[in-house]
Amino acid sequence: MITSSIITIQNSSWVIDQQQLDWISALESGKVLHFKNLPFEISEKERILFNESIQNPSARNISLGADGLLKGVIGEEVTLDTLKQLILRFRNLSQDLIHSLVPKYAEYLKVSPTSFRPLNIESRQQSWRADDRRLHVDAFATRPNYGERILRVFMNINPDNQPRVWRVGEPFEKIADQFLPLIKPYSKLQAKLLNVLGLTKSFRSEYDHMMLKIHDAMKSDISYQKNCPQAQFNFMPGDVWVCFSDQTSHAAMSGQFMMEQTYNLPIKALYEPQSSPLALLTSKARRKLV
Ligand code: SIN
Ligand code: FE
């Protein structure tokens, strides 16, 4: 099935045996690739993990770092071990998927933490800025990335047949046209200050400033949230979906228990670098942004 923003793929193996340029092109132009039939068994032993209370209340989610360190979880040794194995299984399968879906990325992919998200989205209380039920493109206040891409693999593993309900918004270029004129100008001085004070992990570039301000401007605009072109989609348990979350406007409206793998990817790994947010913002600003 092809809707304008989501492409459903009926592959039944995490290893794609034939490279499909139209899928790659769709992904790089900001669409979501949705895999309906990828096998992922949850064992009897893993059922103890389907419990909100294994997440540390002060953590945003549970994650396994590339260094093998588990964060944000509370529980007995056996729970932690079971969880680590589940996350590792998903991490390995995600890698199989991306390596075979987009072989050119393989040598460039940087593996970021893999997360397990046991909280019910609807019952979370969050500030508007942190609220992912509002459409946004991903941009992180403390971690400038200089245009490097954020590629994410998601899987709904809800045991009670509950969908993860997403909204997907309009193409990045439309978002940039709408919000760029509204954001406050970049200040190198302020970026230096943020860095010196340790509020950013490295110097915030003009690109990072723009992405962050676009993220905030989208989330804070109630009328945009309601009225912009968008499609709602139910990702059912077992569904896997992939997108560049720095480019695809997305919002997670409801659901519980999801796995997520983040990768960072340098622009040079892309087939169509001209569709990247960095290229689009640079051509609109007509100056170097990083
Ligand atoms: C997000 O990346 O904004 C949230 C995704 C989700 O929780 O489904
Ligand atoms: Fe997001």
XYZ file of C-alpha atoms and ligand atoms in Angstrom:
299
model
C 0.000 0.000 0.000
C 1.303 3.488 -0.739
C -0.106 6.505 1.016
C 1.678 9.773 0.520
C 3.876 9.499 3.598
C 4.024 5.794 4.489
C 5.135 2.933 2.272
C 4.133 -0.528 3.394
C 6.502 -3.353 2.504
C 5.543 -7.018 2.747
C 9.029 -8.451 3.233
C 9.125 -11.395 5.663
C 12.829 -11.339 6.455
C 14.965 -8.738 8.223
C 17.482 -9.253 5.430
C 16.287 -7.651 2.205
C 17.697 -9.726 -0.639
C 17.262 -7.272 -3.426
C 18.148 -3.647 -3.276
C 15.117 -1.488 -4.085
C 16.070 1.975 -5.206
C 12.516 3.264 -4.929
C 12.425 2.377 -1.198
C 15.743 4.148 -0.644
C 14.547 7.167 -2.536
C 11.317 7.240 -0.516
C 13.267 6.976 2.753
C 15.650 9.767 1.786
C 12.802 11.999 0.738
C 11.298 11.765 4.224
C 8.782 8.952 3.898
C 8.277 6.198 6.461
C 9.050 2.625 5.376
C 6.649 0.275 7.131
C 7.472 -3.449 7.344
C 4.470 -5.619 8.115
C 5.871 -9.115 8.309
C 9.224 -9.178 10.053
C 9.420 -12.029 12.570
C 10.169 -11.208 16.209
C 9.185 -13.738 18.868
C 8.724 -12.677 22.472
C 9.559 -15.606 24.745
C 7.661 -16.602 27.907
C 10.605 -15.434 29.996
C 10.481 -11.975 28.416
C 6.907 -11.343 29.541
C 8.157 -9.890 32.854
C 9.425 -6.922 30.855
C 5.951 -5.722 29.932
C 5.598 -3.639 33.042
C 5.902 0.145 33.263
C 7.549 -0.051 36.640
C 10.814 -1.432 35.271
C 11.598 2.085 34.058
C 13.298 4.372 36.529
C 10.733 7.188 37.102
C 13.361 9.858 36.526
C 14.508 8.427 33.152
C 13.064 9.410 29.757
C 13.368 5.839 28.529
C 15.344 2.647 28.991
C 18.339 2.312 26.741
C 21.292 0.123 25.968
C 24.333 2.117 24.913
C 26.726 1.067 22.168
C 29.071 0.301 25.092
C 26.639 -2.349 26.417
C 25.547 -0.270 29.411
C 21.862 -0.465 30.345
C 20.341 2.807 31.573
C 17.025 3.940 33.046
C 15.918 0.570 34.374
C 15.206 -0.762 37.840
C 14.799 -4.429 38.667
C 16.487 -7.643 39.640
C 19.530 -9.017 37.888
C 17.446 -11.524 35.936
C 15.114 -8.782 34.653
C 18.050 -6.646 33.557
C 19.685 -9.560 31.833
C 16.512 -10.587 30.027
C 15.970 -7.013 28.923
C 19.509 -6.645 27.671
C 19.143 -9.791 25.547
C 15.841 -8.548 24.085
C 17.330 -5.159 23.215
C 20.432 -6.767 21.700
C 18.275 -9.051 19.565
C 16.409 -6.042 18.217
C 19.653 -4.108 17.708
C 21.134 -6.925 15.621
C 17.994 -7.357 13.527
C 17.768 -3.601 12.918
C 21.307 -3.677 11.687
C 20.531 -6.583 9.338
C 17.601 -4.597 8.012
C 19.436 -1.325 7.406
C 22.579 -2.968 6.012
C 20.557 -4.910 3.474
C 17.973 -2.215 2.763
C 20.574 0.480 2.135
C 23.968 -1.240 1.669
C 25.717 2.042 1.009
C 25.015 3.181 4.581
C 26.691 0.149 6.169
C 30.216 1.502 6.415
C 29.066 4.895 7.728
C 26.384 3.981 10.277
C 27.113 5.049 13.826
C 25.109 3.018 16.320
C 23.481 5.166 18.984
C 21.624 3.754 21.985
C 18.835 1.231 21.456
C 15.783 1.947 23.578
C 12.909 0.031 25.127
C 9.919 2.257 25.863
C 7.525 0.669 28.349
C 5.514 3.784 29.238
C 2.009 4.462 28.065
C 2.248 7.573 25.891
C -1.174 8.878 26.832
C -0.565 8.967 30.572
C 2.752 10.806 30.413
C 2.852 14.378 31.689
C 5.373 16.454 29.774
C 6.193 20.013 28.863
C 5.108 21.021 25.351
C 8.723 20.971 24.234
C 9.265 17.371 25.331
C 5.812 16.222 24.239
C 6.237 13.913 21.256
C 2.458 13.814 20.733
C 3.008 17.077 18.894
C 4.287 16.901 15.329
C 7.989 17.650 15.136
C 11.268 16.814 13.475
C 13.909 15.494 15.859
C 16.531 17.972 17.039
C 18.378 17.834 20.335
C 19.206 20.881 22.411
C 22.362 19.481 23.981
C 23.740 17.485 21.039
C 24.572 19.472 17.910
C 25.049 17.183 14.898
C 26.144 19.548 12.096
C 23.725 18.042 9.606
C 24.485 14.429 10.317
C 21.325 12.415 9.828
C 19.175 10.744 12.485
C 17.924 7.411 11.163
C 15.565 5.404 13.360
C 14.100 1.917 13.355
C 10.975 1.403 15.504
C 9.063 -1.736 16.441
C 5.783 -2.021 18.322
C 5.998 -5.008 20.704
C 2.789 -4.377 22.634
C 1.510 -7.693 24.057
C -2.159 -6.594 24.186
C -2.692 -5.849 20.522
C -2.498 -2.094 21.103
C -1.319 -0.073 18.121
C 1.272 2.677 18.306
C -0.624 5.535 16.767
C 1.467 8.043 14.845
C 0.744 11.138 12.887
C 3.024 11.950 9.981
C 3.076 15.525 8.727
C 4.102 17.377 5.609
C 7.467 17.259 3.744
C 10.466 18.946 5.361
C 10.713 21.596 2.671
C 7.173 22.796 3.425
C 7.999 22.920 7.121
C 11.146 24.940 6.456
C 9.216 27.390 4.245
C 6.644 27.897 6.940
C 8.845 28.188 10.031
C 12.236 29.534 8.906
C 10.938 33.106 8.535
C 9.640 32.965 12.136
C 12.685 31.798 14.037
C 15.040 34.078 15.841
C 18.405 34.701 14.190
C 21.411 32.624 15.108
C 23.914 34.118 17.530
C 27.455 32.776 17.455
C 28.094 34.453 20.773
C 25.194 32.655 22.404
C 26.344 29.361 20.879
C 29.797 29.925 22.367
C 28.312 30.699 25.736
C 26.142 27.564 25.712
C 29.226 25.535 24.938
C 31.415 27.151 27.592
C 28.683 26.646 30.187
C 28.481 22.977 29.253
C 24.846 23.300 28.113
C 25.721 21.831 24.732
C 28.086 18.912 24.154
C 29.800 20.842 21.371
C 29.451 24.224 19.651
C 25.900 24.698 18.283
C 26.117 25.460 14.563
C 23.621 27.635 12.708
C 22.150 24.437 11.245
C 21.589 23.032 14.745
C 20.055 26.316 15.842
C 17.625 26.247 12.907
C 16.623 22.629 13.486
C 16.028 23.200 17.177
C 13.989 26.336 16.575
C 11.939 24.592 13.877
C 11.296 21.735 16.331
C 10.122 24.209 18.985
C 8.114 26.362 16.588
C 6.228 23.326 15.261
C 5.449 21.977 18.720
C 4.347 25.313 20.151
C 1.965 26.144 17.292
C -1.381 24.645 18.277
C -3.111 25.688 15.092
C -0.332 24.172 12.957
C -0.602 20.952 14.963
C -4.301 20.747 14.219
C -4.492 22.032 10.693
C -1.308 21.122 8.809
C -1.513 18.320 6.228
C -1.090 15.063 8.114
C -2.002 11.399 8.157
C -2.690 9.209 11.159
C -1.391 5.670 11.118
C -1.734 2.693 13.463
C 1.438 0.630 13.743
C 0.273 -2.739 15.054
C 2.274 -5.084 17.305
C 4.990 -6.702 15.198
C 5.165 -3.756 12.807
C 8.581 -2.233 12.154
C 9.011 1.209 10.647
C 12.011 3.231 9.562
C 12.462 6.943 8.912
C 14.878 9.836 9.051
C 13.356 11.451 12.120
C 15.251 14.719 11.587
C 13.296 15.117 8.331
C 9.986 13.271 8.715
C 7.449 15.250 10.703
C 6.082 12.788 13.263
C 4.055 12.546 16.465
C 3.362 9.518 18.664
C -0.230 9.784 19.938
C -0.760 6.570 21.875
C 0.663 3.155 22.518
C 2.895 1.336 24.961
C 5.950 -0.929 24.677
C 8.146 -0.131 21.740
C 11.725 -0.796 20.697
C 13.738 1.860 18.914
C 17.186 1.950 17.364
C 18.880 5.226 16.499
C 21.718 5.595 13.998
C 23.661 8.665 13.048
C 24.695 8.886 9.467
C 27.012 11.380 7.756
C 25.582 13.200 4.745
C 28.129 11.621 2.412
C 26.480 8.234 2.955
C 23.236 9.413 1.341
C 22.170 8.576 -2.207
C 20.361 11.897 -2.502
C 22.195 14.392 -0.255
C 20.245 17.215 -1.877
C 17.093 16.054 -0.004
C 18.724 16.302 3.427
C 17.613 18.988 5.882
C 21.128 20.481 5.749
C 21.007 20.834 1.957
C 17.469 22.227 1.993
C 18.145 24.743 4.758
C 21.450 25.780 3.180
C 19.820 26.456 -0.161
C 17.096 28.527 1.494
C 19.545 30.504 3.647
C 22.099 30.825 0.792
C 25.020 30.563 3.175
C 27.031 27.901 4.924
C 25.257 26.689 8.052
C 27.893 24.346 9.468
C 9.376 10.279 18.721
O 10.420 9.879 18.188
O 9.037 11.444 18.621
C 8.509 9.331 19.519
C 8.292 8.072 18.815
C 7.421 7.122 19.607
O 7.461 7.162 20.826
O 6.703 6.328 18.978
Fe 10.684 12.412 17.582
